[in-house]
Amino acid sequence: MDSLLNSIFSEAFLSPIWVSLKIAIIAGIIVILIGTVAARFFARKQFRGKAVIETLLMLPMVLPPTVVGFFLIVIFGKNSWAGQAITWLFDRPIIFTWWAAVIAAIVVAFPLMYQSAKSGFLAMDRDIENAARVDGASEWKIFFFISIPLASKALISGSILSFARALGEFGATLMFAGNIPGETQTLPIAIYIAIDSGNMVMAWLWVIAIVTLSFLMLLAVRVKE
Amino acid sequence: MANLKLQQLTKVYNKNEIAVKDFNLDIKDKEFIVFVGPSGCGKSTILRMVAGLEDITHGELFIDNQKMNDVSSKDRDIAMVFQNYALYPHMTVYQNMAFGLKMRKQTKTEIERRVNEAAAILGLKPFLHRKPAALSGGQRQRVALGRAIVRDANVFLMDEPLSSLDAKLRVQMRSEIISLHSRLQTTTIYVTHDQTEAMTMATRLVVLNHGQIQQIGTPKEVYEQPVNVFVAGFIGSPAMNFFSGSLTASGLKIGDQYIPIPAGLLPQNSSQDIIIGVRPEDMYIESATPMFHTEIEAVELLGADTMINAGLGDQPFTARIPSSIAIEPGQTLPLSIHLNRMLFFDSQSKNRIF
Ligand SMILES: Nc1ncnc2c1ncn2[C@@H]1O[C@H](COP(=O)(O)OP(=O)(O)O)[C@@H](O)[C@H]1O
Ligand SMILES: [Mg+2]
C-alpha cells in the first residue's frame, strides 16, 4: 500500500499528467478561440472554395495520426519555409519541443470544436442577429452579445470534446514532439512507454487517471445536452 | 420621421433568380403604407433591402433624401418587427427593449424611462422580468413592437407581424398598431400576405406579384379600380369571379349565355375575346327581368350573408346574397349583375380595359 501511495505522489507519475494537462489546456484555449471564430465565419459567409477549405480543416479528424505527424514534420521541418522562420525567430527548431506537442494537439482537436460550434451557429434563428443589427449593434457586439450566448450549449460541448481530444492525442505528438520526459512526454505516450518496458503498475495508474478524466468530461457533455 | 424613396430597386439572388424588379415608390413622411401580395412575391426582400439586411443589386434607396445603399443597418435608424419576432431569447423583456438603446449609448435613466413608457403603452409592465419563452404569442408580439417603439426610430418596418397570432388577437392587434401609428406618426412600411389586413390598415397599399408592383393606391381605389386580373382577384374576399366571354354589338356572350348590355357600359375598341370580372356582392336575385337563370350547386351560410356556388355559361362563380332569402342546392335562381360594376380585362394582357 505504501509503495502504491509513493508511486502516486512520485514525480515520475505526476509529470506526464502535468505535461498533458498543460498542453491540453493551452491547445484547448487556442482551439476554442479559433474554432468559434472560424465556425461563425463559415456559418455565415458563402464564397467560392468554401467547401474545400472546410474539408481541409476537418481532415485531421479522419486521417491516421501518423499522417498528421508526417505533415507537421514536413510543414515545420528544418527545410520548410515555416521551419526556417521559426528557427530564425527562436534560435531553435520547433520539432521535439513542448510547443510542437501543443501544435499537434491543436490540429487534431480543432475539427471537434469547429463542427460543434458551427452546428450551434447554424441552428439559431438568423433574424435574431438581424434584429440586433437593426438595433444598432456592431458585428463584434452581435457576435459577443447574441451569437455566442445563443450557441453557448454547442460551444461548451465542443470545448469539452476538443479538450478531451487534445488530452488523448498520441501519434502525431510522438512523431512531431517526441518523448522528452517532463517536456513532451504526455500521458498517452507515458502509458505506451510503461507497457513497452513492462511497468504495469504505472501503466494502470495512468490509464485509470485518463479514463477518469475523460469519463467526467464526456459525462459533462451529456448532462449539458 | 422620414420620407423614403425607392428607385428601380432590384434584387437578384444567385446571379439569375430575380426576387424584386424595378421597384419604384415614394413614401411620404408619417405614412402607413402596406405591401401586400402572395407568399414568395418579394415583400420581405424589399423590407430587408430597406433595413440594410440584404444588399441592393440595382437601384437606389433614399431615406430623407440621403442615399442609403452603402450605409450599414446599424446606422440607418430603422426599427423592425420580424415575422417570427426574433426576440433575444436569453434576455428579459426589459433587456430586449433596452438593447437597442444601449447600443445607441443612451443613458441609464433615459433607457429606463423609455422602456417603462413603452411597457405601459403595450401592457407589458407585469412581464418586464420574464424571458420570452415564458410569454404567450400575443405578449411576445407586444415585446417585438415594444423593442421597435422605444427606439424612436425614423422608420418602422413590420414583416407580417400578426401572421402567427390567432384570428381574434390578430384583429385586436391590428387596431392597436393603427392607434400606435396615429400616436407616434412614424413612417411605417407594413408587409402582409393577408388582403383583409392590408385593406383595413393601409392608407396606401402596394400590391405585389412576382417581385413587381402591380398597383399602388388607396384600399378603395385598388378594390374598385384594379389595374389587372391579378389585383382584382387578389383583393377582396371572397375573390372576384372571372368569366371569359366575347363582346357583341349590344352585349356579352359567356358560353351559351347571352347578356344584353347598354352600349355605354361596354368597352370600345377592344378585341372580341375578353375577361369579365364580377364581385360576388355585385350579383343579386331578380325575379322580374333576370339576366340569366342558374342551378345552385352549393350553399354556404356565413351569418348575415349566404354564399352560393353556381355556373354561368358553364363557368363557375360565387355570389353573395342576404341570408333572409332561403335557398337550397338544386334550386334554380333568377340572377342579375350590377352592370355598372362589371370590370372588363383584355384576355391577352390581363390588364383592365374598362
Ligand atoms: N436568401 C435567398 N436566396 C435565394 N432566394 C431567396 C432568398 N431569400 C428569398 N429568396 C427568394 O426570393 C423570392 C421572394 O422571397 P420573399 O421576399 O421572402 O417573399 P415574401 O416575403 O413575399 O414571401 C422567393 O422566390 C424566395 O424563394
Ligand atoms: Mg416574407
XYZ file of C-alpha atoms and ligand atoms in Angstrom:
607
model
C 0.000 0.000 0.000
C 2.737 2.385 0.941
C 4.570 1.722 -2.263
C 1.376 2.421 -4.210
C 0.926 5.771 -2.450
C 4.557 6.522 -3.075
C 4.061 5.831 -6.741
C 1.013 8.080 -6.900
C 2.803 11.024 -5.405
C 6.011 10.401 -7.239
C 7.399 12.858 -9.731
C 7.502 10.048 -12.277
C 3.739 9.501 -12.061
C 2.657 13.134 -11.890
C 4.980 14.577 -14.508
C 3.196 13.216 -17.607
C -0.144 14.270 -16.099
C 1.054 17.850 -15.693
C 2.584 17.849 -19.138
C -0.650 16.554 -20.656
C -2.852 18.990 -18.752
C -0.670 21.960 -19.645
C -0.605 21.017 -23.314
C -4.327 20.264 -23.441
C -5.268 23.489 -21.648
C -3.149 25.731 -23.883
C -4.189 23.859 -27.032
C -7.808 23.807 -25.819
C -7.933 27.566 -25.273
C -6.444 28.239 -28.692
C -8.793 25.733 -30.374
C -11.851 27.164 -28.613
C -10.994 30.702 -29.697
C -10.059 29.937 -33.307
C -12.740 27.273 -33.663
C -15.514 29.596 -32.508
C -14.463 32.473 -34.749
C -13.895 30.205 -37.760
C -17.189 28.366 -37.249
C -19.148 31.586 -37.042
C -17.372 32.906 -40.142
C -18.076 29.788 -42.201
C -21.635 29.505 -40.870
C -22.488 32.984 -42.152
C -20.433 33.554 -45.291
C -20.777 31.953 -48.691
C -17.881 32.096 -51.116
C -16.085 30.112 -53.761
C -13.850 27.353 -52.443
C -15.539 27.337 -49.038
C -16.285 23.612 -49.205
C -12.667 22.807 -49.993
C -11.314 24.862 -47.094
C -13.819 23.353 -44.660
C -12.937 19.843 -45.783
C -9.246 20.548 -45.237
C -9.991 21.806 -41.724
C -11.973 18.662 -40.914
C -9.463 16.253 -42.451
C -7.341 15.629 -39.308
C -10.399 14.003 -37.742
C -10.268 11.064 -40.143
C -6.597 10.914 -41.126
C -4.294 8.426 -39.357
C -2.316 10.291 -36.647
C 0.892 9.306 -38.399
C -0.214 11.194 -41.472
C -0.914 14.280 -39.374
C 2.514 13.852 -37.774
C 4.090 13.465 -41.185
C 2.574 16.712 -42.428
C 3.537 18.583 -39.270
C 7.121 17.467 -39.707
C 7.068 18.449 -43.375
C 5.444 21.833 -42.719
C 7.553 22.785 -39.688
C 10.704 20.809 -40.506
C 14.183 22.244 -40.913
C 13.927 22.686 -44.637
C 10.494 24.217 -44.845
C 9.745 27.903 -45.046
C 7.836 27.881 -41.722
C 10.526 25.807 -40.035
C 13.268 28.182 -41.080
C 11.274 31.196 -39.961
C 10.786 29.660 -36.522
C 14.443 28.685 -36.216
C 15.449 32.219 -37.126
C 12.994 33.725 -34.600
C 13.618 31.427 -31.612
C 17.111 30.211 -32.343
C 15.965 26.581 -32.413
C 13.645 24.401 -34.466
C 10.154 23.723 -33.115
C 10.255 19.986 -33.669
C 10.680 17.969 -30.422
C 9.615 20.874 -28.202
C 6.681 21.443 -25.892
C 5.176 23.807 -28.452
C 5.267 21.065 -31.045
C 3.049 18.981 -28.767
C 0.669 21.944 -28.445
C 0.507 22.326 -32.220
C -0.201 18.623 -32.726
C -2.992 18.797 -30.134
C -4.472 21.899 -31.797
C -4.583 20.259 -35.219
C -6.383 17.130 -34.041
C -8.744 18.890 -31.607
C -9.792 21.712 -33.917
C -12.280 19.734 -36.055
C -14.342 18.759 -32.995
C -14.659 22.334 -31.790
C -15.304 23.610 -35.280
C -18.025 21.091 -36.065
C -19.865 21.574 -32.804
C -19.664 25.376 -32.882
C -20.770 25.550 -36.490
C -23.861 23.454 -35.886
C -24.632 25.755 -32.950
C -24.372 28.866 -35.128
C -26.380 27.263 -37.936
C -29.166 26.176 -35.598
C -30.022 29.650 -34.362
C -32.602 31.896 -35.987
C -30.552 34.349 -38.017
C -33.190 37.023 -37.665
C -32.187 37.349 -34.009
C -28.791 38.548 -35.209
C -30.533 40.724 -37.777
C -32.689 42.245 -35.057
C -29.526 43.215 -33.189
C -28.071 44.618 -36.398
C -31.120 46.833 -36.878
C -30.959 47.692 -33.171
C -27.580 49.295 -33.847
C -25.143 46.623 -32.715
C -21.765 46.341 -34.449
C -20.730 42.971 -35.865
C -18.475 42.272 -32.853
C -21.214 43.156 -30.400
C -23.610 40.867 -32.252
C -21.012 38.103 -32.013
C -20.477 38.547 -28.283
C -23.942 39.505 -27.061
C -26.118 37.429 -29.378
C -24.358 34.667 -31.320
C -22.157 33.318 -28.527
C -24.847 33.226 -25.829
C -27.320 31.598 -28.212
C -24.818 28.973 -29.342
C -23.449 28.501 -25.832
C -24.575 24.895 -25.422
C -22.881 23.788 -28.612
C -19.808 25.867 -27.765
C -19.448 24.288 -24.320
C -19.826 20.740 -25.543
C -17.448 21.444 -28.418
C -14.945 22.867 -25.930
C -15.082 19.807 -23.683
C -14.834 17.393 -26.592
C -11.871 19.163 -28.123
C -10.112 19.427 -24.757
C -10.606 15.692 -24.215
C -9.275 15.013 -27.697
C -6.210 17.180 -27.037
C -5.594 15.300 -23.829
C -5.712 11.943 -25.602
C -3.509 12.864 -28.561
C -0.738 10.327 -29.150
C 0.533 9.525 -32.624
C 1.152 12.932 -34.122
C 2.588 14.177 -30.839
C 5.064 11.298 -30.605
C 6.251 11.892 -34.164
C 6.386 15.671 -34.039
C 7.199 16.413 -30.381
C 8.977 13.231 -29.382
C 9.149 11.665 -25.945
C 11.042 14.025 -23.668
C 10.110 13.354 -20.034
C 8.903 16.473 -18.280
C 8.515 18.333 -21.544
C 6.739 16.398 -24.258
C 6.049 13.062 -22.603
C 2.273 13.175 -22.307
C 0.031 10.649 -20.535
C -0.727 8.552 -23.623
C 2.967 8.435 -24.511
C 3.943 7.557 -20.943
C 1.445 4.706 -20.955
C 2.873 3.380 -24.197
C 6.420 3.515 -22.819
C 5.387 1.944 -19.497
C 3.771 -1.045 -21.167
C 6.677 -1.373 -23.544
C 9.066 -1.608 -20.593
C 6.787 -3.883 -18.517
C 5.917 -1.313 -15.838
C 2.309 -2.425 -15.425
C 1.690 -0.602 -12.115
C 2.444 2.799 -13.635
C 0.532 1.890 -16.779
C -2.535 1.027 -14.709
C -2.319 4.218 -12.666
C -2.060 6.388 -15.753
C -4.814 4.516 -17.511
C -7.105 4.999 -14.511
C -6.215 8.677 -14.406
C -7.003 9.348 -18.053
C -10.129 7.166 -18.124
C -11.498 9.007 -15.074
C -10.785 12.418 -16.571
C -12.234 11.553 -19.955
C -15.305 9.924 -18.406
C -16.037 13.011 -16.331
C -15.696 15.284 -19.342
C -17.947 13.220 -21.580
C -20.438 12.997 -18.731
C -20.410 16.778 -18.521
C -21.224 16.997 -22.242
C -24.133 14.567 -21.750
C -25.520 16.482 -18.816
C -25.252 19.729 -20.792
C -27.294 18.260 -23.607
C -39.733 60.967 -39.019
C -38.627 60.463 -42.552
C -39.620 60.075 -46.145
C -38.344 57.224 -48.269
C -37.595 56.924 -51.934
C -37.171 53.524 -53.545
C -35.816 53.881 -57.067
C -35.653 50.969 -59.511
C -34.881 48.721 -56.532
C -33.927 45.271 -57.806
C -32.767 42.122 -56.050
C -31.243 39.199 -57.863
C -30.317 36.062 -55.922
C -27.687 33.618 -57.173
C -26.986 35.616 -60.361
C -30.310 34.902 -62.067
C -33.183 34.495 -59.603
C -34.997 37.815 -59.692
C -36.797 38.343 -56.385
C -37.642 42.047 -56.816
C -37.652 44.002 -60.058
C -37.624 47.753 -60.698
C -39.462 48.684 -57.543
C -40.321 52.394 -57.617
C -42.056 54.048 -54.698
C -42.095 57.329 -52.806
C -43.206 57.040 -49.218
C -44.215 60.263 -47.526
C -43.277 61.240 -44.007
C -45.717 59.758 -41.433
C -47.323 57.490 -43.988
C -48.531 53.971 -43.107
C -48.006 52.031 -46.302
C -48.834 48.355 -46.706
C -47.148 45.939 -49.112
C -49.453 43.059 -49.906
C -49.026 40.055 -52.138
C -48.936 36.279 -52.082
C -46.193 34.428 -50.255
C -42.896 34.494 -52.157
C -43.659 37.677 -54.121
C -40.676 39.544 -52.654
C -42.187 41.539 -49.783
C -39.621 40.511 -47.182
C -36.799 41.004 -49.648
C -37.778 44.639 -50.196
C -38.105 45.246 -46.478
C -34.708 43.682 -45.870
C -33.134 45.872 -48.521
C -34.615 48.921 -46.814
C -33.337 47.665 -43.448
C -29.863 47.014 -44.858
C -30.011 43.297 -44.129
C -29.860 42.411 -47.805
C -27.652 44.035 -50.448
C -29.374 46.029 -53.163
C -28.487 44.502 -56.543
C -29.527 47.525 -58.617
C -31.359 50.730 -57.877
C -31.195 53.272 -55.132
C -32.688 53.733 -51.702
C -33.041 57.162 -50.130
C -34.120 57.960 -46.595
C -34.685 61.677 -46.064
C -33.020 62.261 -49.438
C -29.814 60.576 -48.353
C -28.645 57.609 -50.345
C -28.599 54.562 -48.092
C -27.335 51.750 -50.354
C -23.967 51.575 -48.650
C -24.993 52.616 -45.141
C -24.922 49.690 -42.737
C -28.028 48.568 -40.910
C -26.928 49.888 -37.579
C -26.580 53.403 -38.967
C -29.915 53.615 -40.776
C -32.004 54.449 -37.713
C -34.679 51.944 -38.614
C -36.735 49.771 -36.268
C -38.073 46.458 -37.472
C -40.585 43.890 -36.294
C -39.718 40.464 -37.656
C -42.192 37.830 -38.805
C -41.207 35.357 -36.084
C -40.497 38.227 -33.645
C -36.783 37.336 -33.353
C -36.707 38.346 -29.682
C -33.440 37.871 -27.836
C -34.294 34.619 -26.032
C -31.567 34.944 -23.405
C -32.679 38.402 -22.287
C -35.644 39.537 -20.222
C -38.432 41.612 -21.718
C -36.805 44.693 -20.219
C -33.393 43.823 -21.676
C -34.950 43.048 -25.056
C -36.388 46.537 -25.241
C -33.310 48.188 -23.729
C -30.789 46.524 -26.067
C -31.184 48.941 -28.984
C -30.972 51.938 -26.662
C -27.827 50.571 -25.030
C -26.253 50.041 -28.424
C -27.034 53.673 -29.189
C -25.390 54.785 -25.969
C -28.430 56.229 -24.210
C -28.060 56.986 -20.510
C -29.393 54.516 -17.985
C -32.146 56.831 -16.790
C -33.236 57.557 -20.344
C -33.353 53.827 -21.133
C -35.422 53.191 -18.034
C -37.822 55.983 -18.852
C -38.368 54.883 -22.436
C -38.710 51.167 -21.701
C -41.199 51.851 -18.919
C -43.190 54.166 -21.146
C -43.371 51.606 -23.955
C -44.198 48.831 -21.487
C -47.066 50.922 -20.157
C -48.459 51.599 -23.638
C -48.294 47.906 -24.542
C -49.433 46.489 -21.216
C -46.107 44.772 -20.621
C -45.336 46.169 -17.163
C -46.059 42.905 -15.316
C -43.755 40.911 -17.590
C -40.627 43.057 -17.686
C -38.524 40.496 -15.870
C -39.688 37.449 -17.769
C -37.821 35.828 -20.609
C -39.600 35.474 -23.974
C -40.049 31.711 -23.507
C -42.365 32.435 -20.572
C -44.700 34.652 -22.636
C -47.759 33.905 -24.765
C -47.719 34.575 -28.513
C -49.600 37.842 -28.085
C -47.235 39.042 -25.379
C -44.182 38.210 -27.500
C -45.741 40.177 -30.310
C -46.046 43.160 -27.971
C -42.424 42.837 -26.898
C -41.394 42.879 -30.553
C -43.445 46.052 -31.028
C -42.035 47.497 -27.817
C -38.490 46.858 -28.927
C -39.267 48.860 -32.065
C -41.106 51.793 -30.484
C -38.619 52.505 -27.668
C -36.061 53.286 -30.285
C -37.925 56.350 -31.532
C -36.527 55.460 -34.949
C -37.048 57.267 -38.226
C -38.770 54.380 -39.968
C -40.709 51.302 -38.823
C -40.617 48.136 -40.851
C -43.050 45.363 -39.980
C -42.823 41.978 -41.703
C -46.092 40.085 -41.290
C -46.097 40.864 -37.574
C -49.503 39.320 -36.913
C -49.257 36.186 -39.012
C -48.656 33.818 -36.115
C -51.452 35.091 -33.881
C -54.920 33.579 -33.715
C -57.727 35.319 -35.579
C -59.208 37.193 -32.640
C -55.895 38.524 -31.359
C -54.955 39.475 -34.893
C -57.962 41.751 -35.220
C -57.210 43.333 -31.854
C -53.508 43.889 -32.607
C -54.410 45.374 -35.976
C -56.246 48.242 -34.352
C -53.576 48.593 -31.669
C -50.904 49.010 -34.330
C -53.048 51.579 -36.121
C -53.578 53.599 -32.960
C -49.885 53.284 -32.145
C -49.141 54.770 -35.536
C -51.524 57.661 -35.128
C -49.859 58.406 -31.801
C -46.209 58.103 -32.889
C -46.643 59.191 -36.513
C -43.569 57.235 -37.570
C -43.273 56.448 -41.259
C -44.170 52.758 -41.485
C -43.913 50.012 -44.079
C -46.146 47.114 -43.125
C -45.936 43.835 -45.020
C -48.667 41.214 -45.161
C -49.989 38.466 -47.398
C -53.444 38.936 -45.907
C -55.556 41.202 -48.097
C -58.082 41.875 -45.322
C -55.297 43.131 -43.087
C -53.977 45.254 -45.938
C -57.376 46.757 -46.720
C -58.191 47.605 -43.116
C -54.809 49.058 -42.129
C -53.385 50.850 -45.137
C -53.622 54.497 -46.017
C -51.969 53.427 -49.258
C -51.253 49.947 -50.388
C -48.834 48.429 -52.831
C -49.947 45.191 -54.436
C -47.069 42.941 -55.466
C -46.733 39.824 -57.536
C -43.607 38.040 -58.753
C -41.373 40.787 -57.366
C -43.095 43.540 -59.301
C -45.519 46.277 -58.342
C -48.957 45.610 -59.751
C -50.764 48.625 -58.362
C -50.331 51.414 -55.837
C -53.405 53.111 -54.420
C -55.793 53.595 -51.542
C -57.684 50.474 -50.480
C -60.796 51.875 -52.181
C -59.005 52.573 -55.468
C -57.431 49.169 -55.557
C -60.724 47.486 -54.763
C -62.865 49.406 -57.192
C -60.395 50.018 -59.999
C -57.946 47.126 -60.041
C -55.474 47.508 -62.905
C -55.357 43.861 -63.849
C -56.764 40.398 -63.275
C -54.198 39.635 -60.574
C -55.100 42.620 -58.397
C -58.807 42.139 -58.990
C -58.588 38.520 -57.915
C -56.210 39.053 -55.004
C -58.009 41.939 -53.309
C -61.477 41.199 -51.947
C -62.859 38.219 -50.101
C -64.432 36.056 -51.367
C -62.475 36.629 -54.546
C -63.848 38.240 -57.680
C -65.432 35.922 -60.282
C -63.875 35.860 -63.728
C -65.671 34.769 -66.876
C -64.146 34.501 -70.293
C -66.555 35.737 -72.918
C -66.857 37.645 -76.126
C -68.213 41.083 -76.974
C -71.055 41.658 -79.351
C -72.512 44.972 -80.516
C -75.163 45.028 -77.818
C -73.946 42.710 -75.087
C -71.825 39.832 -73.958
C -71.696 36.183 -74.699
C -70.485 33.945 -71.864
C -70.569 30.331 -73.025
C -74.042 29.816 -74.485
C -75.480 32.575 -72.316
C -76.171 35.953 -73.888
C -76.365 39.034 -71.658
C -77.662 42.246 -73.227
C -75.790 45.326 -72.048
C -76.360 49.010 -72.878
C -73.628 50.318 -75.174
C -72.262 52.860 -72.703
C -71.359 50.091 -70.249
C -69.250 48.087 -72.707
C -65.600 48.669 -73.618
C -64.968 50.240 -77.015
C -62.205 49.339 -79.471
C -61.424 46.114 -77.708
C -60.762 42.759 -79.269
C -63.709 40.393 -79.138
C -62.333 37.988 -76.576
C -62.485 39.405 -73.118
C -62.369 38.563 -69.412
C -65.265 39.809 -67.323
C -64.850 40.382 -63.592
C -67.811 40.368 -61.228
C -67.571 40.590 -57.443
C -69.765 38.138 -55.523
C -71.666 41.009 -53.895
C -72.498 42.541 -57.280
C -74.883 39.722 -58.168
C -78.461 39.700 -56.925
C -81.684 37.771 -57.210
C -84.206 39.372 -59.547
C -87.471 37.668 -60.368
C -88.930 40.246 -62.797
C -86.277 40.597 -65.534
C -83.327 38.362 -64.618
C -80.263 38.296 -66.850
C -79.968 34.541 -66.519
C -81.214 31.513 -64.628
C -78.852 29.169 -62.897
C -78.975 25.987 -60.867
C -77.490 26.325 -57.345
C -74.745 23.795 -56.667
C -73.741 24.631 -53.110
C -74.852 26.972 -50.364
C -72.674 28.285 -47.546
C -74.231 30.264 -44.719
C -71.865 32.924 -43.326
C -74.269 34.667 -40.955
C -75.945 37.720 -42.418
C -74.905 36.626 -45.908
C -75.024 33.376 -47.787
C -72.527 32.363 -50.449
C -73.933 30.385 -53.332
C -71.935 28.482 -55.936
C -73.424 28.121 -59.384
C -72.487 28.406 -63.061
C -72.912 30.958 -65.822
C -72.413 29.660 -69.336
C -70.733 26.617 -67.764
C -68.242 28.804 -65.872
C -68.399 28.546 -62.070
C -68.976 31.588 -59.879
C -69.767 32.594 -56.321
C -72.448 35.109 -55.373
C -73.208 36.717 -52.054
C -76.888 37.173 -51.198
C -78.705 38.035 -47.986
C -79.400 35.056 -45.731
C -83.002 36.211 -45.332
C -83.744 34.500 -48.654
C -83.977 30.726 -48.153
C -82.033 28.806 -50.814
C -81.478 25.089 -51.342
C -78.895 23.362 -53.532
C -80.519 22.123 -56.726
C -82.914 25.057 -56.863
C -82.925 27.280 -59.963
C -82.497 31.001 -59.284
C -83.082 34.081 -61.454
C -79.967 36.267 -61.157
C -78.761 39.654 -62.360
C -75.470 41.548 -62.219
C -74.976 45.221 -61.365
C -73.829 46.160 -64.845
C -72.091 49.393 -63.884
C -69.825 47.456 -61.524
C -68.675 44.867 -64.050
C -64.990 45.040 -64.934
C -63.506 44.139 -68.305
C -59.988 42.816 -68.864
C -58.017 42.142 -72.020
C -57.773 38.399 -72.446
C -54.163 38.633 -73.674
C -52.507 41.216 -71.417
C -54.910 40.639 -68.490
C -54.992 44.402 -67.966
C -58.272 46.134 -67.240
C -59.651 47.937 -70.237
C -62.952 49.186 -68.805
N -31.535 34.112 -49.455
C -32.209 33.800 -50.562
N -31.604 33.135 -51.569
C -32.278 32.821 -52.700
N -33.558 33.139 -52.944
C -34.216 33.805 -51.988
C -33.585 34.175 -50.747
N -34.495 34.829 -49.990
C -35.624 34.866 -50.708
N -35.475 34.252 -51.904
C -36.491 34.133 -52.968
O -36.959 35.405 -53.290
C -38.355 35.390 -53.509
C -39.050 36.386 -52.606
O -38.946 35.971 -51.276
P -39.522 36.818 -50.066
O -39.089 38.224 -50.195
O -39.173 36.122 -48.809
O -41.099 36.710 -50.316
P -42.311 37.115 -49.360
O -41.764 37.795 -48.151
O -43.163 37.985 -50.192
O -42.999 35.832 -49.012
C -38.809 33.958 -53.281
O -38.936 33.350 -54.532
C -37.696 33.358 -52.478
O -37.574 31.986 -52.747
Mg -41.910 37.195 -46.134
